[in-house]
CSV table of C-alpha atoms and ligand atoms in Angstrom, one decimal:
chain,number,residue,atom,x,y,z
A,217,MET,CA,-9.0,18.4,-2.3
A,218,ILE,CA,-7.5,14.9,-1.6
A,219,ARG,CA,-8.8,11.8,-2.0
A,220,ALA,CA,-8.3,8.8,-1.2
A,221,TYR,CA,-9.7,5.3,-2.7
A,222,LYS,CA,-9.0,1.6,-2.3
A,223,PHE,CA,-10.0,-1.2,-4.2
A,224,LEU,CA,-10.1,-4.7,-4.0
A,225,MET,CA,-7.4,-6.1,-7.2
A,226,ARG,CA,-8.2,-9.4,-8.5
A,227,PRO,CA,-4.1,-11.1,-9.2
A,228,THR,CA,-3.6,-14.1,-11.2
A,229,VAL,CA,-2.1,-16.8,-8.4
A,230,GLY,CA,1.5,-15.9,-10.4
A,231,GLN,CA,0.8,-12.1,-9.7
A,232,ALA,CA,-0.3,-12.4,-6.2
A,233,GLN,CA,3.2,-14.9,-5.5
A,234,ALA,CA,4.8,-11.6,-8.0
A,235,LEU,CA,3.4,-9.0,-4.9
A,236,ALA,CA,3.9,-11.0,-2.0
A,237,GLU,CA,7.8,-10.6,-3.4
A,238,MET,CA,7.8,-7.8,-4.0
A,239,LEU,CA,6.3,-6.7,-0.4
A,240,GLN,CA,9.0,-9.3,0.7
A,241,ASP,CA,11.4,-7.7,-1.5
A,242,HIS,CA,10.9,-4.3,-0.1
A,243,CYS,CA,10.7,-5.7,3.7
A,244,SER,CA,14.6,-6.6,3.4
A,245,LEU,CA,15.4,-3.7,1.1
A,246,TYR,CA,14.0,-1.6,4.7
A,247,ASN,CA,15.3,-4.2,7.5
A,248,GLY,CA,18.8,-4.3,5.4
A,249,ALA,CA,19.0,0.3,5.4
A,250,LEU,CA,17.7,-0.5,8.4
A,251,GLN,CA,20.8,-2.7,9.4
A,252,GLU,CA,23.3,-0.2,8.0
A,253,ARG,CA,22.1,2.5,9.9
A,254,ARG,CA,22.7,0.7,13.6
A,255,ASP,CA,26.4,-1.1,12.0
A,256,ALA,CA,27.6,2.9,11.2
A,257,TYR,CA,25.5,4.5,14.0
A,258,ARG,CA,27.6,1.6,16.8
A,259,HIS,CA,31.2,1.4,15.6
A,260,VAL,CA,31.9,3.7,13.5
A,261,SER,CA,32.1,6.4,15.3
A,262,ARG,CA,28.7,7.9,15.9
A,263,THR,CA,28.3,8.7,12.3
A,264,THR,CA,24.8,9.3,11.5
A,265,VAL,CA,24.3,7.8,7.7
A,266,ARG,CA,21.4,9.2,5.8
A,267,TYR,CA,18.4,9.0,3.4
A,268,GLY,CA,20.8,10.7,0.4
A,269,ASP,CA,23.0,8.0,0.6
A,270,GLN,CA,21.5,5.1,1.6
A,271,SER,CA,19.1,6.0,-1.4
A,272,ALA,CA,22.6,7.2,-3.8
A,273,GLN,CA,23.2,2.9,-3.2
A,274,LEU,CA,20.7,1.6,-4.3
A,275,LYS,CA,21.9,1.7,-8.2
A,276,GLU,CA,24.4,-0.4,-7.1
A,277,ILE,CA,21.9,-2.6,-4.3
A,278,ARG,CA,19.4,-3.1,-7.7
A,279,ALA,CA,23.4,-3.9,-10.5
A,280,PHE,CA,23.9,-6.2,-6.7
A,281,ASP,CA,21.0,-8.1,-6.6
A,282,PRO,CA,19.1,-7.9,-9.9
A,283,GLU,CA,17.1,-11.0,-9.6
A,284,ARG,CA,15.2,-9.4,-6.5
A,285,GLN,CA,16.2,-6.2,-5.9
A,286,GLY,CA,16.8,-5.1,-9.3
A,287,ARG,CA,13.7,-5.9,-10.6
A,288,TRP,CA,11.4,-4.3,-9.0
A,289,SER,CA,11.0,-0.1,-9.3
A,290,PHE,CA,13.2,2.6,-8.7
A,291,SER,CA,11.0,4.9,-6.6
A,292,SER,CA,8.7,2.4,-5.4
A,293,GLN,CA,13.1,1.1,-3.3
A,294,GLN,CA,13.1,5.0,-2.3
A,295,ALA,CA,9.9,5.9,-1.3
A,296,THR,CA,10.7,2.6,1.2
A,297,LEU,CA,13.6,3.9,2.1
A,298,ARG,CA,12.3,7.4,3.1
A,299,ARG,CA,9.4,5.2,4.9
A,300,LEU,CA,12.2,4.3,7.5
A,301,ASP,CA,13.5,7.8,6.7
A,302,LYS,CA,10.5,9.0,8.3
A,303,ALA,CA,10.9,6.8,11.4
A,304,PHE,CA,14.4,7.6,12.2
A,305,ALA,CA,13.1,11.7,12.2
A,306,ALA,CA,10.6,10.1,14.5
A,307,PHE,CA,12.9,8.8,16.8
A,308,PHE,CA,15.4,11.7,17.0
A,309,ARG,CA,13.0,13.7,17.9
A,310,ARG,CA,11.6,12.7,20.5
A,311,ILE,CA,14.8,12.2,21.2
A,312,LYS,CA,15.3,15.7,21.3
A,313,SER,CA,11.9,17.0,23.3
A,314,GLY,CA,13.3,14.6,26.5
A,315,ASP,CA,11.5,11.3,25.8
A,316,THR,CA,12.8,7.6,25.7
A,317,PRO,CA,11.4,6.4,22.6
A,318,GLY,CA,12.6,2.5,20.9
A,319,TYR,CA,15.4,2.5,17.8
A,320,PRO,CA,13.4,1.8,14.8
A,321,ARG,CA,12.9,-2.2,14.4
A,322,PHE,CA,13.9,-5.0,11.9
A,323,ARG,CA,10.5,-5.3,10.8
A,324,GLY,CA,8.6,-8.7,9.5
A,325,LEU,CA,6.0,-9.5,6.8
A,326,ASN,CA,3.5,-8.9,9.5
A,327,TRP,CA,3.9,-5.8,9.7
A,328,PHE,CA,5.3,-3.8,6.7
A,329,ASP,CA,2.1,-4.3,3.9
A,330,THR,CA,2.3,-1.9,1.9
A,331,VAL,CA,4.3,-0.4,-0.8
A,332,GLU,CA,4.6,2.5,-2.4
A,333,PHE,CA,4.4,4.3,-5.7
A,334,PRO,CA,4.4,8.8,-4.9
A,335,LYS,CA,3.9,8.4,-8.7
A,336,ASP,CA,1.3,7.2,-11.9
A,337,GLY,CA,3.8,6.3,-14.4
A,338,ASP,CA,6.8,5.4,-12.6
A,339,GLY,CA,7.0,1.7,-11.8
A,340,CYS,CA,2.8,0.7,-11.7
A,341,ARG,CA,0.1,2.6,-14.6
A,342,TRP,CA,-3.5,3.2,-12.8
A,343,ASN,CA,-6.2,2.1,-16.0
A,344,SER,CA,-3.2,0.7,-18.1
A,345,THR,CA,-5.8,-1.3,-20.4
A,346,PRO,CA,-8.1,1.4,-20.9
A,347,HIS,CA,-10.3,0.0,-24.2
A,348,ASP,CA,-10.7,-3.3,-21.8
A,349,PRO,CA,-13.6,-2.9,-20.2
A,350,VAL,CA,-12.2,-4.7,-17.0
A,351,THR,CA,-10.0,-2.2,-14.9
A,352,ARG,CA,-6.4,-3.1,-14.5
A,353,VAL,CA,-2.9,-1.4,-12.3
A,354,ARG,CA,-0.2,-2.3,-14.2
A,355,PHE,CA,2.9,-2.7,-11.6
A,356,GLN,CA,6.7,-3.4,-12.8
A,357,GLY,CA,7.6,-6.7,-12.1
A,358,VAL,CA,3.9,-7.8,-11.7
A,359,GLY,CA,1.9,-6.9,-14.8
A,360,HIS,CA,-1.1,-5.9,-15.3
A,361,VAL,CA,-3.0,-6.8,-12.4
A,362,ARG,CA,-7.8,-6.8,-12.5
A,363,VAL,CA,-9.2,-4.9,-10.4
A,364,ASN,CA,-12.5,-4.1,-9.0
A,365,GLN,CA,-13.6,-0.4,-9.2
A,366,HIS,CA,-16.9,-0.4,-7.2
A,367,ARG,CA,-16.2,4.0,-7.9
A,368,VAL,CA,-15.5,5.9,-10.0
A,369,VAL,CA,-12.3,7.9,-9.5
A,370,VAL,CA,-12.5,11.7,-9.4
A,371,GLY,CA,-8.7,14.1,-10.2
A,372,LYS,CA,-5.7,13.0,-11.0
A,373,ILE,CA,-4.3,10.4,-8.6
A,374,LYS,CA,-0.6,11.6,-6.9
A,375,THR,CA,0.3,8.4,-5.4
A,376,VAL,CA,-0.6,4.2,-5.9
A,377,SER,CA,0.1,2.0,-3.7
A,378,VAL,CA,-0.8,-2.6,-3.1
A,379,LYS,CA,-1.4,-3.4,-0.4
A,380,ARG,CA,-1.3,-6.7,1.6
A,381,GLU,CA,-4.8,-7.1,4.2
A,382,GLY,CA,-4.7,-10.5,5.5
A,383,ARG,CA,-5.3,-12.7,2.3
A,384,LYS,CA,-6.9,-9.8,0.3
A,385,TRP,CA,-4.0,-8.3,-1.7
A,386,PHE,CA,-6.1,-3.9,-2.6
A,387,VAL,CA,-4.8,-1.1,-4.5
A,388,VAL,CA,-4.8,2.6,-3.0
A,389,LEU,CA,-5.3,5.6,-5.4
A,390,ILE,CA,-4.6,9.1,-3.9
A,391,ALA,CA,-5.8,12.0,-6.3
A,392,GLU,CA,-6.2,15.4,-5.4
A,393,ARG,CA,-8.6,17.5,-7.3
A,394,GLU,CA,-10.3,20.9,-7.8
A,395,ARG,CA,-12.2,22.2,-4.2
A,396,PRO,CA,-15.8,21.3,-5.8
A,397,GLU,CA,-19.1,23.3,-6.5
A,398,PRO,CA,-20.7,23.3,-2.9
A,399,LEU,CA,-24.7,21.7,-3.3
A,400,PRO,CA,-27.0,24.0,-3.5
A,401,VAL,CA,-29.0,26.3,-0.7
A,402,THR,CA,-31.7,24.2,1.4
A,403,GLY,CA,-32.8,26.9,4.5
A,404,SER,CA,-32.8,23.4,6.4
A,405,VAL,CA,-30.8,22.5,9.5
A,406,VAL,CA,-30.9,19.4,11.4
A,407,GLY,CA,-29.3,17.9,14.9
A,408,ILE,CA,-28.2,13.9,15.2
A,409,ASP,CA,-28.7,12.0,18.2
A,410,LEU,CA,-26.3,8.6,18.2
A,411,GLY,CA,-27.8,5.8,18.8
A,412,ILE,CA,-27.6,2.3,19.9
A,413,ALA,CA,-31.4,0.8,18.7
A,414,ASN,CA,-31.7,3.7,16.0
A,415,PHE,CA,-28.3,4.6,14.0
A,416,LEU,CA,-29.4,8.0,14.7
A,417,ALA,CA,-32.9,9.5,14.9
A,418,ASP,CA,-32.8,13.8,13.3
A,419,SER,CA,-34.6,16.7,14.7
A,420,GLY,CA,-37.2,16.8,12.8
A,421,GLY,CA,-38.4,13.1,13.5
A,422,GLU,CA,-36.6,10.9,11.0
A,423,PHE,CA,-34.9,7.8,11.8
A,424,VAL,CA,-32.0,5.4,10.7
A,425,PRO,CA,-32.0,1.9,11.8
A,426,ASN,CA,-29.0,0.9,12.8
A,427,PRO,CA,-27.8,-2.2,9.9
A,428,ARG,CA,-29.6,-5.5,10.7
A,429,HIS,CA,-25.6,-7.4,9.3
A,430,GLY,CA,-23.6,-5.2,11.7
A,431,ARG,CA,-25.4,-7.3,15.1
A,432,ASN,CA,-25.1,-9.9,12.9
A,433,ALA,CA,-21.8,-9.6,12.0
A,434,ALA,CA,-20.8,-8.9,16.4
A,435,ALA,CA,-22.0,-12.3,17.0
A,436,LYS,CA,-19.5,-14.3,14.9
A,437,LEU,CA,-17.2,-11.9,15.6
A,438,GLU,CA,-17.8,-13.4,18.7
A,439,ALA,CA,-17.8,-16.9,18.0
A,440,ALA,CA,-14.4,-16.8,16.1
A,441,GLN,CA,-12.2,-14.3,19.4
A,442,ARG,CA,-13.6,-16.8,21.4
A,443,ALA,CA,-11.7,-19.9,19.1
A,444,LEU,CA,-9.2,-17.8,18.3
A,445,THR,CA,-8.2,-17.4,22.2
A,446,ARG,CA,-7.9,-20.9,22.6
A,447,PHE,CA,-4.0,-21.2,21.1
A,448,PRO,CA,-1.2,-19.8,21.9
A,449,ARG,CA,-0.5,-16.7,20.8
A,450,ILE,CA,2.5,-17.5,18.5
A,451,CYS,CA,4.1,-15.4,15.7
A,452,ARG,CA,3.1,-16.6,11.9
A,453,GLY,CA,5.0,-19.8,10.4
A,454,LYS,CA,5.5,-21.0,14.2
A,455,ARG,CA,0.8,-21.9,14.4
A,456,THR,CA,-1.2,-25.2,13.0
A,457,ARG,CA,-3.0,-25.5,9.9
A,458,ASN,CA,-5.7,-24.6,12.1
A,459,HIS,CA,-4.7,-22.5,14.3
A,460,GLU,CA,-3.6,-19.9,11.2
A,461,ARG,CA,-7.2,-21.1,9.6
A,462,ALA,CA,-8.4,-19.5,12.9
A,463,VAL,CA,-6.8,-16.5,12.2
A,464,GLU,CA,-7.2,-16.2,9.2
A,465,LYS,CA,-11.3,-15.4,9.7
A,466,VAL,CA,-11.5,-13.2,12.6
A,467,SER,CA,-9.0,-10.7,10.9
A,468,LYS,CA,-11.5,-11.6,7.6
A,469,LEU,CA,-15.0,-10.7,10.1
A,470,HIS,CA,-13.4,-7.5,10.8
A,471,GLY,CA,-12.2,-6.1,7.5
A,472,LYS,CA,-17.0,-7.3,6.7
A,473,ILE,CA,-18.0,-5.5,9.1
A,474,ARG,CA,-15.7,-2.1,8.5
A,475,ARG,CA,-16.3,-2.2,5.0
A,476,GLN,CA,-19.7,-3.2,6.0
A,477,ARG,CA,-20.4,-0.1,9.0
A,478,LEU,CA,-18.6,2.8,5.7
A,479,ASP,CA,-21.0,1.5,3.3
A,480,HIS,CA,-23.5,2.4,5.7
A,481,ALA,CA,-22.2,5.9,6.3
A,482,HIS,CA,-21.5,6.7,3.0
A,483,LYS,CA,-24.8,7.1,3.1
A,484,THR,CA,-26.3,8.4,5.4
A,485,ALA,CA,-24.2,11.4,5.6
A,486,LEU,CA,-24.7,12.0,1.9
A,487,TRP,CA,-28.2,12.3,3.1
A,488,LEU,CA,-27.4,14.0,5.5
A,489,VAL,CA,-25.5,16.4,3.6
A,490,ARG,CA,-27.9,16.5,0.7
A,491,SER,CA,-31.1,17.6,3.0
A,492,HIS,CA,-29.4,20.4,5.1
A,493,ASP,CA,-26.9,23.6,5.3
A,494,PHE,CA,-26.3,22.5,8.8
A,495,ILE,CA,-25.5,19.7,10.7
A,496,ALA,CA,-25.5,19.9,14.9
A,497,HIS,CA,-24.5,16.3,16.2
A,498,GLU,CA,-23.2,15.1,20.0
A,499,ASP,CA,-18.9,15.6,20.7
A,500,LEU,CA,-18.3,12.0,21.0
A,501,LYS,CA,-14.8,12.4,23.2
A,502,ILE,CA,-17.3,14.4,26.3
A,503,ARG,CA,-20.1,12.0,25.3
A,504,ASN,CA,-18.1,8.8,25.9
A,505,MET,CA,-16.6,11.3,29.5
A,506,VAL,CA,-20.2,11.5,31.2
A,507,ARG,CA,-21.9,8.7,29.9
A,508,THR,CA,-20.4,6.2,31.5
A,509,PRO,CA,-22.4,4.8,34.7
A,510,ALA,CA,-21.3,6.0,38.0
A,511,PRO,CA,-20.7,3.8,40.3
A,512,LYS,CA,-23.2,3.2,43.1
A,513,PRO,CA,-21.6,2.3,46.5
A,514,ASP,CA,-22.9,-0.7,48.8
A,515,PRO,CA,-24.5,0.8,51.7
A,516,ASP,CA,-23.9,-2.2,54.0
A,517,GLN,CA,-20.2,-2.5,53.2
A,518,LEU,CA,-18.3,0.4,53.7
A,519,GLY,CA,-15.3,1.3,50.3
A,520,LEU,CA,-16.8,-1.2,48.1
A,521,PHE,CA,-19.7,-1.1,44.9
A,522,LEU,CA,-22.5,-2.6,44.0
A,523,PRO,CA,-22.8,-3.7,40.0
A,524,ASN,CA,-23.1,-0.2,38.2
A,525,GLY,CA,-24.0,-2.0,34.2
A,526,ALA,CA,-20.4,-1.3,33.2
A,527,ALA,CA,-19.5,-3.5,32.0
A,528,ALA,CA,-22.6,-5.0,30.2
A,529,LYS,CA,-22.0,-1.3,28.6
A,530,ALA,CA,-19.0,-2.4,28.0
A,531,GLY,CA,-19.0,-5.3,25.0
A,532,LEU,CA,-17.6,-6.0,21.6
A,533,ASN,CA,-21.5,-4.2,20.6
A,534,LYS,CA,-20.6,-1.1,22.9
A,535,SER,CA,-16.9,-1.0,21.4
A,536,ILE,CA,-18.5,-1.6,17.1
A,537,ASN,CA,-20.6,0.8,17.7
A,538,ASP,CA,-18.0,3.9,18.7
A,539,ALA,CA,-16.1,1.9,16.8
A,540,GLY,CA,-19.8,3.1,13.6
A,541,TRP,CA,-20.5,7.1,15.5
A,542,GLY,CA,-16.7,8.0,14.4
A,543,VAL,CA,-15.9,6.6,11.7
A,544,PHE,CA,-19.5,7.9,10.7
A,545,LEU,CA,-18.9,12.0,12.2
A,546,THR,CA,-16.1,11.9,10.2
A,547,ILE,CA,-17.3,10.8,6.8
A,548,LEU,CA,-19.4,13.5,7.4
A,549,THR,CA,-17.5,16.4,8.1
A,550,ASN,CA,-15.6,15.5,5.1
A,551,LYS,CA,-18.5,14.9,3.1
A,552,ALA,CA,-20.0,19.0,4.4
A,553,GLU,CA,-16.8,20.6,3.7
A,554,SER,CA,-16.6,19.4,0.4
A,555,ALA,CA,-20.1,20.7,0.0
A,556,GLY,CA,-20.1,23.6,1.7
A,557,ARG,CA,-22.0,22.6,4.4
A,558,GLU,CA,-21.5,23.2,8.5
A,559,VAL,CA,-21.1,21.4,10.8
A,560,ILE,CA,-20.6,21.9,14.7
A,561,ALA,CA,-20.2,19.3,17.6
A,562,VAL,CA,-22.0,20.0,21.5
A,563,ASP,CA,-21.6,19.6,24.5
A,564,PRO,CA,-24.1,16.0,24.8
A,565,ARG,CA,-25.0,17.1,28.6
A,566,ASN,CA,-28.9,17.7,29.1
A,567,THR,CA,-29.5,16.8,26.1
A,568,SER,CA,-31.1,14.3,26.8
A,569,ARG,CA,-33.2,15.4,29.6
A,570,ALA,CA,-34.3,19.0,29.1
A,571,CYS,CA,-37.8,19.0,27.7
A,572,PRO,CA,-37.9,21.3,24.3
A,573,GLU,CA,-41.4,22.5,25.0
A,574,CYS,CA,-40.5,24.1,28.3
A,575,GLY,CA,-36.5,24.0,29.0
A,576,HIS,CA,-37.2,22.1,32.4
A,577,ILE,CA,-34.4,19.4,33.0
A,578,ALA,CA,-34.5,16.0,34.8
A,579,LYS,CA,-33.9,12.9,34.9
A,580,GLU,CA,-37.1,11.4,35.8
A,581,ASN,CA,-38.2,13.5,32.2
A,582,ARG,CA,-37.2,10.0,30.7
A,583,PRO,CA,-38.8,7.1,32.3
A,584,THR,CA,-37.4,4.7,30.1
A,585,GLN,CA,-34.5,4.7,27.1
A,586,GLU,CA,-36.9,5.3,24.2
A,587,THR,CA,-39.8,7.8,25.7
A,588,PHE,CA,-39.8,10.9,26.6
A,589,HIS,CA,-42.3,12.9,28.6
A,590,CYS,CA,-42.1,16.1,31.1
A,591,VAL,CA,-42.8,16.0,34.2
A,592,ALA,CA,-43.4,19.4,34.5
A,593,CYS,CA,-45.8,20.1,31.4
A,594,GLY,CA,-46.4,17.0,30.6
A,595,HIS,CA,-44.5,17.3,26.7
A,596,MET,CA,-44.1,13.8,25.4
A,597,ALA,CA,-42.6,12.5,22.6
A,598,HIS,CA,-39.5,9.8,21.3
A,599,ALA,CA,-36.0,10.3,23.8
A,600,ASP,CA,-33.8,10.2,20.2
A,601,THR,CA,-35.2,12.7,18.9
A,602,VAL,CA,-35.5,15.1,21.9
A,603,GLY,CA,-32.1,15.0,22.1
A,604,ALA,CA,-31.7,16.1,18.6
A,605,ILE,CA,-33.4,18.3,18.5
A,606,ASN,CA,-31.6,20.0,21.5
A,607,VAL,CA,-28.6,19.0,20.0
A,608,LEU,CA,-29.3,21.1,17.1
A,609,ARG,CA,-30.4,24.0,19.8
A,610,ALA,CA,-27.0,23.7,21.1
A,611,GLY,CA,-25.6,23.4,18.0
A,612,LEU,CA,-27.1,26.9,16.1
A,613,ALA,CA,-26.8,29.0,19.1
A,614,ARG,CA,-23.0,28.1,19.1
A,615,ARG,CA,-22.8,29.3,15.8
A,616,ASN,CA,-24.7,32.5,16.4
A,617,ALA,CA,-22.1,32.9,18.9
A,618,ASN,CA,-19.1,32.1,17.0
A,619,ARG,CA,-20.6,34.4,14.1
A,620,ALA,CA,-21.4,36.8,16.9
B,12,ZN,ZN1,-41.3,20.4,29.5
């Protein structure tokens, strides 16, 4: 099983400077190698330069420019050239399949934000000071950088990457470990309904509220984005100090929301996977298709439509919610897989209007957002709990059909 870990680094001022130079020099290497491939293709009788040729030149490039290229890890430079090679492979694949793709482009520092080390111990060393209580990671040409290691790394580390996001530096580890022991069987099954008022409701009547900070952060992000629209859309370097600050603020808030959402999703998924053997949820792709409000024709004016609330639903809050659900379901599926649990996505049509007691399906069964009241048998319950029960039933039916 492959797992990624991402930790914030706390470089000193000098180390941050070196990291920035490392990124910049790898970016120049990428662009230089791209230039060479372009020139060869255009002028030298359409020859193609390959990764092997460029990798073989690395030694010369390093000797020619010892101040810059010479001080970084040979392996991370090879990884950068391989990255370019992948861009070309994709380019030629698309040409072959009849597309007209753009030629691989030169990359500015805004785009080029990662340097990969293909092997721990080669140009980099995770946990380079094992006797020190503070975790550090060493990079050739940079030194031992402090790391905020907020979780234990399990398994053998395959690759180590440096990543810049805004003004922050991260180290990303890819670790591989043996398939873990599955969790003990609980004999319990559950259906979940993802919502706005509550993050989720389960078929057993439990609710996981939406994190309060989510709404708070969304309001702040909206204000920051509005502030940003006052500035012209120009690239980094040409912006004024205030413009730069506004851009940073938006990117910082995005990062904060992402981290909070991840944390909440991990906790919620862990709780579900520990308590149940089988988890059914709505298929979000189908849900997004069917939950878009239907157009309302205006009876007075032929061909015109009345407002149907779609614009209101399409706000920032909604997009954050949608993204949050997607992230959560991915995490849930991964955790379930490593714990030996089963997760099934079901078609969500009618899950909110079918009565779990008598099976009667009607829009009128749901007089308000929160209440379910069956017009046929009078069954009453929280609407989200009813949704979750119906999701569970549909999931179990699908599981039985799959097994048959
Ligand atoms: Zn009923």
